[in-house]
Amino acid sequence: QVQLVESGGGLVQPGGSLRLSCAAYGFTFYAYNMGWFRQAPGKEREGVSCISRDDNTYYADSVKGRFTISRDIAKNTLYLEMNSLNPEDTAVYYCARLLGACSREIRGRDWGRGTQVTVSS
């Protein structure tokens, strides 16, 4: 079965950096569009970034220029490098195999359990 396992979350000071990882199991990793989502307390889950099977990438306006999505096909692993973090980035971050295209609007098909990112001084 499909499994997605996030790691790398934690507590970081404003202006700091974190790298999230998502290990993928149970499907042909490189053949699918993948994405990162986040959900802050009391808010709806939102798309953060995605990478297509053709290696095209998209970012939400709120993170563009600060976050970088990438993947290591040999390791079946998706990454999200997060720089210049601010408290508004605090959320549970989820990786997902996407339903449909990688574009500004994305939908998840399969989800990991999430990893907490807290940005606080």
C-alpha positions as protocol buffer text, in pm:
chain_id: "A"
residue {
  index: 1
  type: GLN
  ca { x: 0 y: 0 z: 0 }
}
residue {
  index: 2
  type: VAL
  ca { x: 101 y: 362 z: -43 }
}
residue {
  index: 3
  type: GLN
  ca { x: 285 y: 511 z: 251 }
}
residue {
  index: 4
  type: LEU
  ca { x: 435 y: 856 z: 295 }
}
residue {
  index: 5
  type: VAL
  ca { x: 649 y: 930 z: 600 }
}
residue {
  index: 6
  type: GLU
  ca { x: 754 y: 1286 z: 680 }
}
residue {
  index: 7
  type: SER
  ca { x: 1045 y: 1382 z: 901 }
}
residue {
  index: 8
  type: GLY
  ca { x: 1260 y: 1683 z: 982 }
}
residue {
  index: 9
  type: GLY
  ca { x: 1014 y: 1907 z: 1161 }
}
residue {
  index: 10
  type: GLY
  ca { x: 1090 y: 2080 z: 1487 }
}
residue {
  index: 11
  type: LEU
  ca { x: 1134 y: 2409 z: 1664 }
}
residue {
  index: 12
  type: VAL
  ca { x: 1330 y: 2682 z: 1491 }
}
residue {
  index: 13
  type: GLN
  ca { x: 1387 y: 3052 z: 1552 }
}
residue {
  index: 14
  type: PRO
  ca { x: 1257 y: 3316 z: 1312 }
}
residue {
  index: 15
  type: GLY
  ca { x: 1497 y: 3351 z: 1023 }
}
residue {
  index: 16
  type: GLY
  ca { x: 1613 y: 2994 z: 1061 }
}
residue {
  index: 17
  type: SER
  ca { x: 1595 y: 2697 z: 827 }
}
residue {
  index: 18
  type: LEU
  ca { x: 1465 y: 2342 z: 823 }
}
residue {
  index: 19
  type: ARG
  ca { x: 1470 y: 2063 z: 569 }
}
residue {
  index: 20
  type: LEU
  ca { x: 1172 y: 1830 z: 560 }
}
residue {
  index: 21
  type: SER
  ca { x: 1191 y: 1484 z: 410 }
}
residue {
  index: 22
  type: CYS
  ca { x: 918 y: 1252 z: 288 }
}
residue {
  index: 23
  type: ALA
  ca { x: 996 y: 888 z: 222 }
}
residue {
  index: 24
  type: ALA
  ca { x: 758 y: 728 z: -27 }
}
residue {
  index: 25
  type: TYR
  ca { x: 656 y: 364 z: -47 }
}
residue {
  index: 26
  type: GLY
  ca { x: 421 y: 154 z: -253 }
}
residue {
  index: 27
  type: PHE
  ca { x: 414 y: 333 z: -587 }
}
residue {
  index: 28
  type: THR
  ca { x: 637 y: 435 z: -873 }
}
residue {
  index: 29
  type: PHE
  ca { x: 768 y: 751 z: -714 }
}
residue {
  index: 30
  type: TYR
  ca { x: 909 y: 930 z: -1017 }
}
residue {
  index: 31
  type: ALA
  ca { x: 592 y: 878 z: -1221 }
}
residue {
  index: 32
  type: TYR
  ca { x: 371 y: 1092 z: -997 }
}
residue {
  index: 33
  type: ASN
  ca { x: 334 y: 1456 z: -913 }
}
residue {
  index: 34
  type: MET
  ca { x: 418 y: 1521 z: -549 }
}
residue {
  index: 35
  type: GLY
  ca { x: 349 y: 1809 z: -318 }
}
residue {
  index: 36
  type: TRP
  ca { x: 378 y: 1961 z: 26 }
}
residue {
  index: 37
  type: PHE
  ca { x: 82 y: 2100 z: 218 }
}
residue {
  index: 38
  type: ARG
  ca { x: 51 y: 2263 z: 556 }
}
residue {
  index: 39
  type: GLN
  ca { x: -221 y: 2322 z: 810 }
}
residue {
  index: 40
  type: ALA
  ca { x: -203 y: 2577 z: 1088 }
}
residue {
  index: 41
  type: PRO
  ca { x: -433 y: 2555 z: 1392 }
}
residue {
  index: 42
  type: GLY
  ca { x: -785 y: 2660 z: 1304 }
}
residue {
  index: 43
  type: LYS
  ca { x: -705 y: 2697 z: 935 }
}
residue {
  index: 44
  type: GLU
  ca { x: -772 y: 2495 z: 626 }
}
residue {
  index: 45
  type: ARG
  ca { x: -501 y: 2282 z: 476 }
}
residue {
  index: 46
  type: GLU
  ca { x: -323 y: 2465 z: 198 }
}
residue {
  index: 47
  type: GLY
  ca { x: -86 y: 2371 z: -79 }
}
residue {
  index: 48
  type: VAL
  ca { x: 270 y: 2493 z: -31 }
}
residue {
  index: 49
  type: SER
  ca { x: 464 y: 2354 z: -323 }
}
residue {
  index: 50
  type: CYS
  ca { x: 467 y: 2075 z: -576 }
}
residue {
  index: 51
  type: ILE
  ca { x: 696 y: 1905 z: -822 }
}
residue {
  index: 52
  type: SER
  ca { x: 574 y: 1731 z: -1134 }
}
residue {
  index: 53
  type: ARG
  ca { x: 684 y: 1407 z: -1290 }
}
residue {
  index: 54
  type: ASP
  ca { x: 852 y: 1626 z: -1551 }
}
residue {
  index: 55
  type: ASP
  ca { x: 1039 y: 1811 z: -1274 }
}
residue {
  index: 56
  type: ASN
  ca { x: 845 y: 2135 z: -1302 }
}
residue {
  index: 57
  type: THR
  ca { x: 790 y: 2312 z: -970 }
}
residue {
  index: 58
  type: TYR
  ca { x: 533 y: 2553 z: -827 }
}
residue {
  index: 59
  type: TYR
  ca { x: 521 y: 2749 z: -503 }
}
residue {
  index: 60
  type: ALA
  ca { x: 257 y: 2933 z: -310 }
}
residue {
  index: 61
  type: ASP
  ca { x: 316 y: 3308 z: -313 }
}
residue {
  index: 62
  type: SER
  ca { x: 371 y: 3304 z: 62 }
}
residue {
  index: 63
  type: VAL
  ca { x: 678 y: 3080 z: 34 }
}
residue {
  index: 64
  type: LYS
  ca { x: 818 y: 3157 z: -309 }
}
residue {
  index: 65
  type: GLY
  ca { x: 1182 y: 3254 z: -287 }
}
residue {
  index: 66
  type: ARG
  ca { x: 1218 y: 3099 z: 58 }
}
residue {
  index: 67
  type: PHE
  ca { x: 1125 y: 2732 z: 8 }
}
residue {
  index: 68
  type: THR
  ca { x: 1266 y: 2484 z: -241 }
}
residue {
  index: 69
  type: ILE
  ca { x: 1109 y: 2151 z: -332 }
}
residue {
  index: 70
  type: SER
  ca { x: 1317 y: 1868 z: -472 }
}
residue {
  index: 71
  type: ARG
  ca { x: 1324 y: 1492 z: -497 }
}
residue {
  index: 72
  type: ASP
  ca { x: 1578 y: 1213 z: -498 }
}
residue {
  index: 73
  type: ILE
  ca { x: 1444 y: 943 z: -726 }
}
residue {
  index: 74
  type: ALA
  ca { x: 1703 y: 687 z: -621 }
}
residue {
  index: 75
  type: LYS
  ca { x: 1594 y: 726 z: -258 }
}
residue {
  index: 76
  type: ASN
  ca { x: 1220 y: 765 z: -327 }
}
residue {
  index: 77
  type: THR
  ca { x: 1233 y: 1077 z: -114 }
}
residue {
  index: 78
  type: LEU
  ca { x: 1076 y: 1421 z: -146 }
}
residue {
  index: 79
  type: TYR
  ca { x: 1232 y: 1724 z: 23 }
}
residue {
  index: 80
  type: LEU
  ca { x: 1128 y: 2072 z: 123 }
}
residue {
  index: 81
  type: GLU
  ca { x: 1407 y: 2312 z: 210 }
}
residue {
  index: 82
  type: MET
  ca { x: 1264 y: 2598 z: 414 }
}
residue {
  index: 83
  type: ASN
  ca { x: 1465 y: 2916 z: 468 }
}
residue {
  index: 84
  type: SER
  ca { x: 1396 y: 3253 z: 628 }
}
residue {
  index: 85
  type: LEU
  ca { x: 1122 y: 3100 z: 838 }
}
residue {
  index: 86
  type: ASN
  ca { x: 875 y: 3321 z: 1021 }
}
residue {
  index: 87
  type: PRO
  ca { x: 605 y: 3244 z: 1280 }
}
residue {
  index: 88
  type: GLU
  ca { x: 339 y: 3238 z: 1007 }
}
residue {
  index: 89
  type: ASP
  ca { x: 506 y: 2925 z: 873 }
}
residue {
  index: 90
  type: THR
  ca { x: 414 y: 2737 z: 1190 }
}
residue {
  index: 91
  type: ALA
  ca { x: 197 y: 2442 z: 1090 }
}
residue {
  index: 92
  type: VAL
  ca { x: 183 y: 2069 z: 1046 }
}
residue {
  index: 93
  type: TYR
  ca { x: 344 y: 1993 z: 713 }
}
residue {
  index: 94
  type: TYR
  ca { x: 221 y: 1703 z: 503 }
}
residue {
  index: 95
  type: CYS
  ca { x: 360 y: 1546 z: 192 }
}
residue {
  index: 96
  type: ALA
  ca { x: 121 y: 1398 z: -60 }
}
residue {
  index: 97
  type: ARG
  ca { x: 93 y: 1213 z: -384 }
}
residue {
  index: 98
  type: LEU
  ca { x: -115 y: 1449 z: -592 }
}
residue {
  index: 99
  type: LEU
  ca { x: -448 y: 1397 z: -760 }
}
residue {
  index: 100
  type: GLY
  ca { x: -400 y: 1566 z: -1093 }
}
residue {
  index: 101
  type: ALA
  ca { x: -154 y: 1827 z: -1205 }
}
residue {
  index: 102
  type: CYS
  ca { x: 118 y: 2014 z: -1024 }
}
residue {
  index: 103
  type: SER
  ca { x: 14 y: 2376 z: -1053 }
}
residue {
  index: 104
  type: ARG
  ca { x: -79 y: 2664 z: -826 }
}
residue {
  index: 105
  type: GLU
  ca { x: -393 y: 2473 z: -725 }
}
residue {
  index: 106
  type: ILE
  ca { x: -313 y: 2122 z: -604 }
}
residue {
  index: 107
  type: ARG
  ca { x: -503 y: 1835 z: -447 }
}
residue {
  index: 108
  type: GLY
  ca { x: -366 y: 1545 z: -247 }
}
residue {
  index: 109
  type: ARG
  ca { x: -454 y: 1185 z: -319 }
}
residue {
  index: 110
  type: ASP
  ca { x: -248 y: 1009 z: -54 }
}
residue {
  index: 111
  type: TRP
  ca { x: -112 y: 1167 z: 261 }
}
residue {
  index: 112
  type: GLY
  ca { x: 156 y: 1126 z: 519 }
}
residue {
  index: 113
  type: ARG
  ca { x: 90 y: 1171 z: 889 }
}
residue {
  index: 114
  type: GLY
  ca { x: 256 y: 1510 z: 898 }
}
residue {
  index: 115
  type: THR
  ca { x: 546 y: 1670 z: 1081 }
}
residue {
  index: 116
  type: GLN
  ca { x: 518 y: 1972 z: 1310 }
}
residue {
  index: 117
  type: VAL
  ca { x: 711 y: 2287 z: 1227 }
}
residue {
  index: 118
  type: THR
  ca { x: 714 y: 2557 z: 1493 }
}
residue {
  index: 119
  type: VAL
  ca { x: 882 y: 2891 z: 1433 }
}
residue {
  index: 120
  type: SER
  ca { x: 919 y: 3086 z: 1754 }
}
residue {
  index: 121
  type: SER
  ca { x: 1170 y: 3301 z: 1937 }
}
